[in-house]
Amino acid sequence: MSSRAIKTLAFYSLPLTRRKVKALNELIDDYLSLVNFFVERGLEANVSSKVRLHELSYEESRKIIPEEAIHSKYRYTALEVASAILKNHVRREETGD
């Protein structure tokens, strides 16, 4: 059995202002909305792959939440999360769970 050393880093940050908390909450809400949107589109079209989901709904998602409101990397990771959710859904349907 081999042993591994695990390093931990702890640091303190300045407290968040109300404005920053509000902005963070809005970002989280937008991200959740995007994940839900991509999951809904995937279920409607019976699609679970990232490529097909992107082709099917990426442009429409930009109309719902504009590029100015959320960075494109968050939009793409929301699509990846939705794809993972859809793949797990398909896998569970196949096994009958």
Tab-separated table of N, CA, C and O in Angstrom:
chain	number	residue	atom	x	y	z
A	1	MET	N	0.845	-1.162	0.000
A	1	MET	CA	0.000	0.000	0.000
A	1	MET	C	0.902	1.241	0.000
A	1	MET	O	1.801	1.352	0.806
A	2	SER	N	0.669	2.130	-0.905
A	2	SER	CA	1.481	3.345	-0.972
A	2	SER	C	0.802	4.474	-0.210
A	2	SER	O	-0.414	4.533	-0.104
A	3	SER	N	1.614	5.347	0.322
A	3	SER	CA	1.054	6.500	1.027
A	3	SER	C	1.263	7.749	0.188
A	3	SER	O	2.249	7.872	-0.531
A	4	ARG	N	0.312	8.649	0.272
A	4	ARG	CA	0.384	9.890	-0.481
A	4	ARG	C	0.300	11.058	0.475
A	4	ARG	O	-0.406	11.003	1.472
A	5	ALA	N	0.999	12.089	0.147
A	5	ALA	CA	0.901	13.320	0.922
A	5	ALA	C	-0.125	14.224	0.265
A	5	ALA	O	-0.129	14.413	-0.944
A	6	ILE	N	-1.010	14.751	1.060
A	6	ILE	CA	-2.040	15.659	0.556
A	6	ILE	C	-1.757	17.033	1.132
A	6	ILE	O	-1.640	17.200	2.342
A	7	LYS	N	-1.654	18.001	0.241
A	7	LYS	CA	-1.386	19.366	0.680
A	7	LYS	C	-2.689	20.153	0.682
A	7	LYS	O	-3.509	20.012	-0.211
A	8	THR	N	-2.845	20.975	1.681
A	8	THR	CA	-4.037	21.799	1.812
A	8	THR	C	-3.618	23.258	1.900
A	8	THR	O	-2.641	23.592	2.548
A	9	LEU	N	-4.378	24.073	1.244
A	9	LEU	CA	-4.113	25.503	1.260
A	9	LEU	C	-5.331	26.211	1.843
A	9	LEU	O	-6.449	26.009	1.376
A	10	ALA	N	-5.125	27.018	2.859
A	10	ALA	CA	-6.210	27.786	3.461
A	10	ALA	C	-5.860	29.258	3.363
A	10	ALA	O	-4.703	29.642	3.553
A	11	PHE	N	-6.841	30.060	3.031
A	11	PHE	CA	-6.606	31.497	2.967
A	11	PHE	C	-7.878	32.225	3.365
A	11	PHE	O	-8.962	31.668	3.349
A	12	TYR	N	-7.718	33.439	3.733
A	12	TYR	CA	-8.848	34.273	4.137
A	12	TYR	C	-9.134	35.283	3.029
A	12	TYR	O	-8.236	35.755	2.354
A	13	SER	N	-10.393	35.581	2.863
A	13	SER	CA	-10.767	36.576	1.861
A	13	SER	C	-11.569	37.681	2.535
A	13	SER	O	-12.093	37.515	3.639
A	14	LEU	N	-11.650	38.765	1.858
A	14	LEU	CA	-12.445	39.877	2.362
A	14	LEU	C	-13.925	39.518	2.283
A	14	LEU	O	-14.343	38.774	1.392
A	15	PRO	N	-14.730	40.026	3.191
A	15	PRO	CA	-16.164	39.722	3.137
A	15	PRO	C	-16.793	40.302	1.868
A	15	PRO	O	-16.372	41.340	1.373
A	16	LEU	N	-17.792	39.599	1.366
A	16	LEU	CA	-18.491	40.065	0.172
A	16	LEU	C	-19.443	41.198	0.513
A	16	LEU	O	-20.106	41.176	1.546
A	17	THR	N	-19.527	42.151	-0.381
A	17	THR	CA	-20.485	43.242	-0.207
A	17	THR	C	-21.853	42.772	-0.692
A	17	THR	O	-21.980	41.757	-1.383
A	18	ARG	N	-22.881	43.489	-0.347
A	18	ARG	CA	-24.233	43.127	-0.799
A	18	ARG	C	-24.309	43.125	-2.323
A	18	ARG	O	-24.987	42.291	-2.920
A	19	ARG	N	-23.631	44.089	-2.920
A	19	ARG	CA	-23.634	44.179	-4.381
A	19	ARG	C	-22.994	42.939	-5.009
A	19	ARG	O	-23.500	42.391	-5.989
A	20	LYS	N	-21.880	42.483	-4.440
A	20	LYS	CA	-21.211	41.293	-4.970
A	20	LYS	C	-22.030	40.032	-4.726
A	20	LYS	O	-22.083	39.151	-5.572
A	21	VAL	N	-22.679	39.959	-3.573
A	21	VAL	CA	-23.542	38.818	-3.273
A	21	VAL	C	-24.701	38.775	-4.259
A	21	VAL	O	-25.060	37.714	-4.790
A	22	LYS	N	-25.277	39.938	-4.548
A	22	LYS	CA	-26.389	40.003	-5.501
A	22	LYS	C	-25.928	39.576	-6.887
A	22	LYS	O	-26.605	38.793	-7.565
A	23	ALA	N	-24.762	40.055	-7.320
A	23	ALA	CA	-24.227	39.682	-8.632
A	23	ALA	C	-23.938	38.187	-8.697
A	23	ALA	O	-24.224	37.534	-9.707
A	24	LEU	N	-23.396	37.625	-7.634
A	24	LEU	CA	-23.105	36.195	-7.593
A	24	LEU	C	-24.388	35.376	-7.639
A	24	LEU	O	-24.473	34.377	-8.364
A	25	ASN	N	-25.398	35.799	-6.900
A	25	ASN	CA	-26.689	35.107	-6.925
A	25	ASN	C	-27.330	35.162	-8.307
A	25	ASN	O	-27.929	34.180	-8.767
A	26	GLU	N	-27.218	36.303	-8.984
A	26	GLU	CA	-27.759	36.418	-10.342
A	26	GLU	C	-27.024	35.496	-11.301
A	26	GLU	O	-27.644	34.858	-12.161
A	27	LEU	N	-25.717	35.398	-11.157
A	27	LEU	CA	-24.937	34.505	-12.001
A	27	LEU	C	-25.344	33.048	-11.771
A	27	LEU	O	-25.529	32.287	-12.725
A	28	ILE	N	-25.524	32.678	-10.522
A	28	ILE	CA	-25.940	31.308	-10.206
A	28	ILE	C	-27.333	31.035	-10.759
A	28	ILE	O	-27.587	29.962	-11.328
A	29	ASP	N	-28.245	31.987	-10.637
A	29	ASP	CA	-29.598	31.819	-11.173
A	29	ASP	C	-29.576	31.671	-12.699
A	29	ASP	O	-30.282	30.826	-13.256
A	30	ASP	N	-28.769	32.505	-13.369
A	30	ASP	CA	-28.654	32.412	-14.824
A	30	ASP	C	-28.066	31.056	-15.237
A	30	ASP	O	-28.521	30.431	-16.192
A	31	TYR	N	-27.059	30.602	-14.505
A	31	TYR	CA	-26.423	29.315	-14.802
A	31	TYR	C	-27.432	28.173	-14.647
A	31	TYR	O	-27.543	27.308	-15.514
A	32	LEU	N	-28.194	28.204	-13.564
A	32	LEU	CA	-29.210	27.178	-13.330
A	32	LEU	C	-30.276	27.215	-14.418
A	32	LEU	O	-30.729	26.165	-14.893
A	33	SER	N	-30.662	28.402	-14.831
A	33	SER	CA	-31.645	28.537	-15.909
A	33	SER	C	-31.121	27.922	-17.207
A	33	SER	O	-31.864	27.260	-17.932
A	34	LEU	N	-29.841	28.145	-17.484
A	34	LEU	CA	-29.251	27.568	-18.688
A	34	LEU	C	-29.207	26.047	-18.623
A	34	LEU	O	-29.530	25.369	-19.603
A	35	VAL	N	-28.813	25.498	-17.483
A	35	VAL	CA	-28.780	24.040	-17.340
A	35	VAL	C	-30.177	23.480	-17.563
A	35	VAL	O	-30.364	22.520	-18.329
A	36	ASN	N	-31.176	24.078	-16.925
A	36	ASN	CA	-32.554	23.612	-17.087
A	36	ASN	C	-33.012	23.727	-18.537
A	36	ASN	O	-33.687	22.824	-19.058
A	37	PHE	N	-32.657	24.823	-19.196
A	37	PHE	CA	-33.029	25.025	-20.591
A	37	PHE	C	-32.434	23.926	-21.476
A	37	PHE	O	-33.130	23.319	-22.292
A	38	PHE	N	-31.128	23.654	-21.294
A	38	PHE	CA	-30.477	22.630	-22.107
A	38	PHE	C	-31.046	21.235	-21.830
A	38	PHE	O	-31.208	20.433	-22.746
A	39	VAL	N	-31.362	20.948	-20.572
A	39	VAL	CA	-31.958	19.650	-20.236
A	39	VAL	C	-33.333	19.512	-20.897
A	39	VAL	O	-33.656	18.476	-21.486
A	40	GLU	N	-34.140	20.562	-20.830
A	40	GLU	CA	-35.461	20.522	-21.460
A	40	GLU	C	-35.357	20.289	-22.961
A	40	GLU	O	-36.090	19.472	-23.531
A	41	ARG	N	-34.449	21.011	-23.622
A	41	ARG	CA	-34.275	20.838	-25.067
A	41	ARG	C	-33.774	19.436	-25.396
A	41	ARG	O	-34.194	18.831	-26.376
A	42	GLY	N	-32.887	18.918	-24.587
A	42	GLY	CA	-32.382	17.572	-24.806
A	42	GLY	C	-33.469	16.519	-24.656
A	42	GLY	O	-33.540	15.568	-25.436
A	43	LEU	N	-34.323	16.688	-23.659
A	43	LEU	CA	-35.420	15.744	-23.462
A	43	LEU	C	-36.438	15.831	-24.592
A	43	LEU	O	-36.949	14.802	-25.057
A	44	GLU	N	-36.732	17.054	-25.044
A	44	GLU	CA	-37.697	17.221	-26.139
A	44	GLU	C	-37.206	16.557	-27.424
A	44	GLU	O	-37.988	15.963	-28.154
A	45	ALA	N	-35.910	16.686	-27.713
A	45	ALA	CA	-35.357	16.170	-28.966
A	45	ALA	C	-34.727	14.794	-28.803
A	45	ALA	O	-34.193	14.252	-29.772
A	46	ASN	N	-34.770	14.238	-27.591
A	46	ASN	CA	-34.166	12.938	-27.313
A	46	ASN	C	-32.681	12.935	-27.674
A	46	ASN	O	-32.189	12.072	-28.391
A	47	VAL	N	-31.965	13.950	-27.188
A	47	VAL	CA	-30.545	14.157	-27.483
A	47	VAL	C	-29.792	14.220	-26.164
A	47	VAL	O	-30.267	14.830	-25.206
A	48	SER	N	-28.598	13.591	-26.107
A	48	SER	CA	-27.796	13.694	-24.890
A	48	SER	C	-26.339	14.051	-25.166
A	48	SER	O	-25.613	14.387	-24.240
A	49	SER	N	-25.909	14.032	-26.411
A	49	SER	CA	-24.510	14.354	-26.700
A	49	SER	C	-24.299	15.868	-26.687
A	49	SER	O	-25.193	16.641	-27.032
A	50	LYS	N	-23.102	16.268	-26.284
A	50	LYS	CA	-22.787	17.702	-26.220
A	50	LYS	C	-22.877	18.349	-27.597
A	50	LYS	O	-23.386	19.460	-27.736
A	51	VAL	N	-22.380	17.650	-28.606
A	51	VAL	CA	-22.355	18.219	-29.954
A	51	VAL	C	-23.769	18.458	-30.463
A	51	VAL	O	-24.103	19.547	-30.946
A	52	ARG	N	-24.619	17.464	-30.354
A	52	ARG	CA	-25.998	17.606	-30.839
A	52	ARG	C	-26.764	18.641	-30.018
A	52	ARG	O	-27.541	19.431	-30.552
A	53	LEU	N	-26.541	18.636	-28.710
A	53	LEU	CA	-27.213	19.603	-27.855
A	53	LEU	C	-26.774	21.019	-28.192
A	53	LEU	O	-27.585	21.939	-28.230
A	54	HIS	N	-25.504	21.183	-28.489
A	54	HIS	CA	-24.965	22.492	-28.888
A	54	HIS	C	-25.611	22.945	-30.194
A	54	HIS	O	-26.072	24.083	-30.310
A	55	GLU	N	-25.643	22.059	-31.185
A	55	GLU	CA	-26.237	22.397	-32.486
A	55	GLU	C	-27.713	22.738	-32.340
A	55	GLU	O	-28.223	23.625	-33.029
A	56	LEU	N	-28.372	22.048	-31.462
A	56	LEU	CA	-29.812	22.184	-31.307
A	56	LEU	C	-30.221	23.466	-30.573
A	56	LEU	O	-31.206	24.111	-30.942
A	57	SER	N	-29.451	23.874	-29.567
A	57	SER	CA	-29.990	24.899	-28.677
A	57	SER	C	-29.053	26.027	-28.273
A	57	SER	O	-29.464	26.922	-27.546
A	58	TYR	N	-27.808	26.023	-28.706
A	58	TYR	CA	-26.866	27.039	-28.238
A	58	TYR	C	-27.291	28.445	-28.658
A	58	TYR	O	-27.302	29.362	-27.846
A	59	GLU	N	-27.650	28.623	-29.918
A	59	GLU	CA	-28.054	29.955	-30.402
A	59	GLU	C	-29.312	30.444	-29.692
A	59	GLU	O	-29.422	31.617	-29.355
A	60	GLU	N	-30.249	29.541	-29.471
A	60	GLU	CA	-31.475	29.926	-28.773
A	60	GLU	C	-31.178	30.331	-27.327
A	60	GLU	O	-31.808	31.238	-26.786
A	61	SER	N	-30.194	29.678	-26.711
A	61	SER	CA	-29.841	30.037	-25.334
A	61	SER	C	-29.258	31.444	-25.270
A	61	SER	O	-29.392	32.126	-24.254
A	62	ARG	N	-28.619	31.877	-26.348
A	62	ARG	CA	-28.066	33.237	-26.384
A	62	ARG	C	-29.174	34.276	-26.451
A	62	ARG	O	-28.986	35.426	-26.044
A	63	LYS	N	-30.342	33.899	-26.977
A	63	LYS	CA	-31.481	34.819	-27.008
A	63	LYS	C	-32.130	34.914	-25.630
A	63	LYS	O	-32.625	35.971	-25.250
A	64	ILE	N	-32.115	33.822	-24.890
A	64	ILE	CA	-32.733	33.798	-23.568
A	64	ILE	C	-31.885	34.579	-22.565
A	64	ILE	O	-32.391	35.421	-21.833
A	65	ILE	N	-30.597	34.260	-22.524
A	65	ILE	CA	-29.659	34.976	-21.648
A	65	ILE	C	-28.544	35.498	-22.538
A	65	ILE	O	-27.727	34.734	-23.036
A	66	PRO	N	-28.514	36.806	-22.779
A	66	PRO	CA	-27.542	37.374	-23.719
A	66	PRO	C	-26.089	37.199	-23.266
A	66	PRO	O	-25.807	36.979	-22.092
A	67	GLU	N	-25.186	37.321	-24.232
A	67	GLU	CA	-23.751	37.174	-23.965
A	67	GLU	C	-23.262	38.178	-22.928
A	67	GLU	O	-22.335	37.895	-22.184
A	68	GLU	N	-23.875	39.366	-22.882
A	68	GLU	CA	-23.439	40.383	-21.926
A	68	GLU	C	-23.740	39.962	-20.494
A	68	GLU	O	-23.090	40.413	-19.555
A	69	ALA	N	-24.744	39.121	-20.300
A	69	ALA	CA	-25.168	38.742	-18.957
A	69	ALA	C	-24.329	37.612	-18.371
A	69	ALA	O	-24.182	37.522	-17.156
A	70	ILE	N	-23.795	36.752	-19.230
A	70	ILE	CA	-23.049	35.595	-18.738
A	70	ILE	C	-21.939	35.262	-19.732
A	70	ILE	O	-22.140	35.307	-20.939
A	71	HIS	N	-20.778	34.946	-19.219
A	71	HIS	CA	-19.630	34.642	-20.076
A	71	HIS	C	-19.874	33.319	-20.800
A	71	HIS	O	-20.511	32.406	-20.274
A	72	SER	N	-19.341	33.201	-22.000
A	72	SER	CA	-19.595	32.017	-22.823
A	72	SER	C	-19.085	30.732	-22.188
A	72	SER	O	-19.638	29.661	-22.418
A	73	LYS	N	-18.044	30.806	-21.355
A	73	LYS	CA	-17.551	29.575	-20.724
A	73	LYS	C	-18.577	29.014	-19.743
A	73	LYS	O	-18.689	27.800	-19.596
A	74	TYR	N	-19.351	29.892	-19.095
A	74	TYR	CA	-20.399	29.403	-18.202
A	74	TYR	C	-21.527	28.767	-19.005
A	74	TYR	O	-22.126	27.783	-18.584
A	75	ARG	N	-21.819	29.353	-20.153
A	75	ARG	CA	-22.857	28.782	-21.019
A	75	ARG	C	-22.437	27.387	-21.475
A	75	ARG	O	-23.216	26.444	-21.455
A	76	TYR	N	-21.163	27.240	-21.854
A	76	TYR	CA	-20.693	25.941	-22.333
A	76	TYR	C	-20.639	24.916	-21.192
A	76	TYR	O	-20.995	23.757	-21.394
A	77	THR	N	-20.222	25.324	-20.000
A	77	THR	CA	-20.205	24.362	-18.899
A	77	THR	C	-21.622	23.980	-18.485
A	77	THR	O	-21.852	22.847	-18.070
A	78	ALA	N	-22.572	24.896	-18.625
A	78	ALA	CA	-23.971	24.551	-18.368
A	78	ALA	C	-24.439	23.498	-19.366
A	78	ALA	O	-25.160	22.561	-19.008
A	79	LEU	N	-23.998	23.636	-20.606
A	79	LEU	CA	-24.325	22.646	-21.630
A	79	LEU	C	-23.688	21.300	-21.287
A	79	LEU	O	-24.321	20.250	-21.443
A	80	GLU	N	-22.449	21.304	-20.807
A	80	GLU	CA	-21.780	20.060	-20.416
A	80	GLU	C	-22.497	19.382	-19.247
A	80	GLU	O	-22.676	18.159	-19.244
A	81	VAL	N	-22.914	20.170	-18.269
A	81	VAL	CA	-23.638	19.625	-17.116
A	81	VAL	C	-24.961	19.025	-17.578
A	81	VAL	O	-25.338	17.925	-17.173
A	82	ALA	N	-25.667	19.729	-18.442
A	82	ALA	CA	-26.943	19.224	-18.963
A	82	ALA	C	-26.734	17.932	-19.734
A	82	ALA	O	-27.526	16.991	-19.605
A	83	SER	N	-25.673	17.861	-20.516
A	83	SER	CA	-25.375	16.648	-21.268
A	83	SER	C	-25.124	15.477	-20.321
A	83	SER	O	-25.612	14.360	-20.554
A	84	ALA	N	-24.389	15.707	-19.250
A	84	ALA	CA	-24.135	14.652	-18.259
A	84	ALA	C	-25.436	14.200	-17.597
A	84	ALA	O	-25.657	12.999	-17.389
A	85	ILE	N	-26.301	15.151	-17.274
A	85	ILE	CA	-27.593	14.818	-16.673
A	85	ILE	C	-28.418	13.973	-17.627
A	85	ILE	O	-29.014	12.959	-17.241
A	86	LEU	N	-28.442	14.361	-18.896
A	86	LEU	CA	-29.216	13.618	-19.892
A	86	LEU	C	-28.651	12.221	-20.105
A	86	LEU	O	-29.406	11.251	-20.247
A	87	LYS	N	-27.335	12.089	-20.132
A	87	LYS	CA	-26.726	10.761	-20.302
A	87	LYS	C	-27.045	9.859	-19.117
A	87	LYS	O	-27.332	8.668	-19.300
A	88	ASN	N	-27.022	10.399	-17.908
A	88	ASN	CA	-27.407	9.615	-16.737
A	88	ASN	C	-28.875	9.224	-16.801
A	88	ASN	O	-29.246	8.113	-16.421
A	89	HIS	N	-29.710	10.120	-17.291
A	89	HIS	CA	-31.139	9.833	-17.445
A	89	HIS	C	-31.347	8.676	-18.420
A	89	HIS	O	-32.107	7.750	-18.138
A	90	VAL	N	-30.654	8.718	-19.547
A	90	VAL	CA	-30.769	7.651	-20.551
A	90	VAL	C	-30.277	6.332	-19.966
A	90	VAL	O	-30.907	5.283	-20.138
A	91	ARG	N	-29.160	6.365	-19.266
A	91	ARG	CA	-28.598	5.154	-18.665
A	91	ARG	C	-29.561	4.545	-17.658
A	91	ARG	O	-29.753	3.321	-17.619
A	92	ARG	N	-30.194	5.394	-16.856
A	92	ARG	CA	-31.152	4.881	-15.871
A	92	ARG	C	-32.401	4.303	-16.533
A	92	ARG	O	-32.980	3.332	-16.054
A	93	GLU	N	-32.852	4.924	-17.618
A	93	GLU	CA	-34.012	4.383	-18.337
A	93	GLU	C	-33.699	3.020	-18.921
A	93	GLU	O	-34.540	2.136	-18.923
A	94	GLU	N	-32.469	2.851	-19.425
A	94	GLU	CA	-32.081	1.577	-20.025
A	94	GLU	C	-31.995	0.465	-18.989
A	94	GLU	O	-32.343	-0.669	-19.267
A	95	THR	N	-31.538	0.789	-17.777
A	95	THR	CA	-31.407	-0.223	-16.743
A	95	THR	C	-32.692	-0.398	-15.932
A	95	THR	O	-32.822	-1.359	-15.177
A	96	GLY	N	-33.638	0.519	-16.089
A	96	GLY	CA	-34.926	0.408	-15.403
A	96	GLY	C	-34.906	0.930	-13.991
A	96	GLY	O	-35.759	0.573	-13.189
A	97	ASP	N	-33.953	1.774	-13.640
A	97	ASP	CA	-33.895	2.347	-12.280
A	97	ASP	C	-34.798	3.540	-12.149
A	97	ASP	O	-35.025	4.342	-12.935
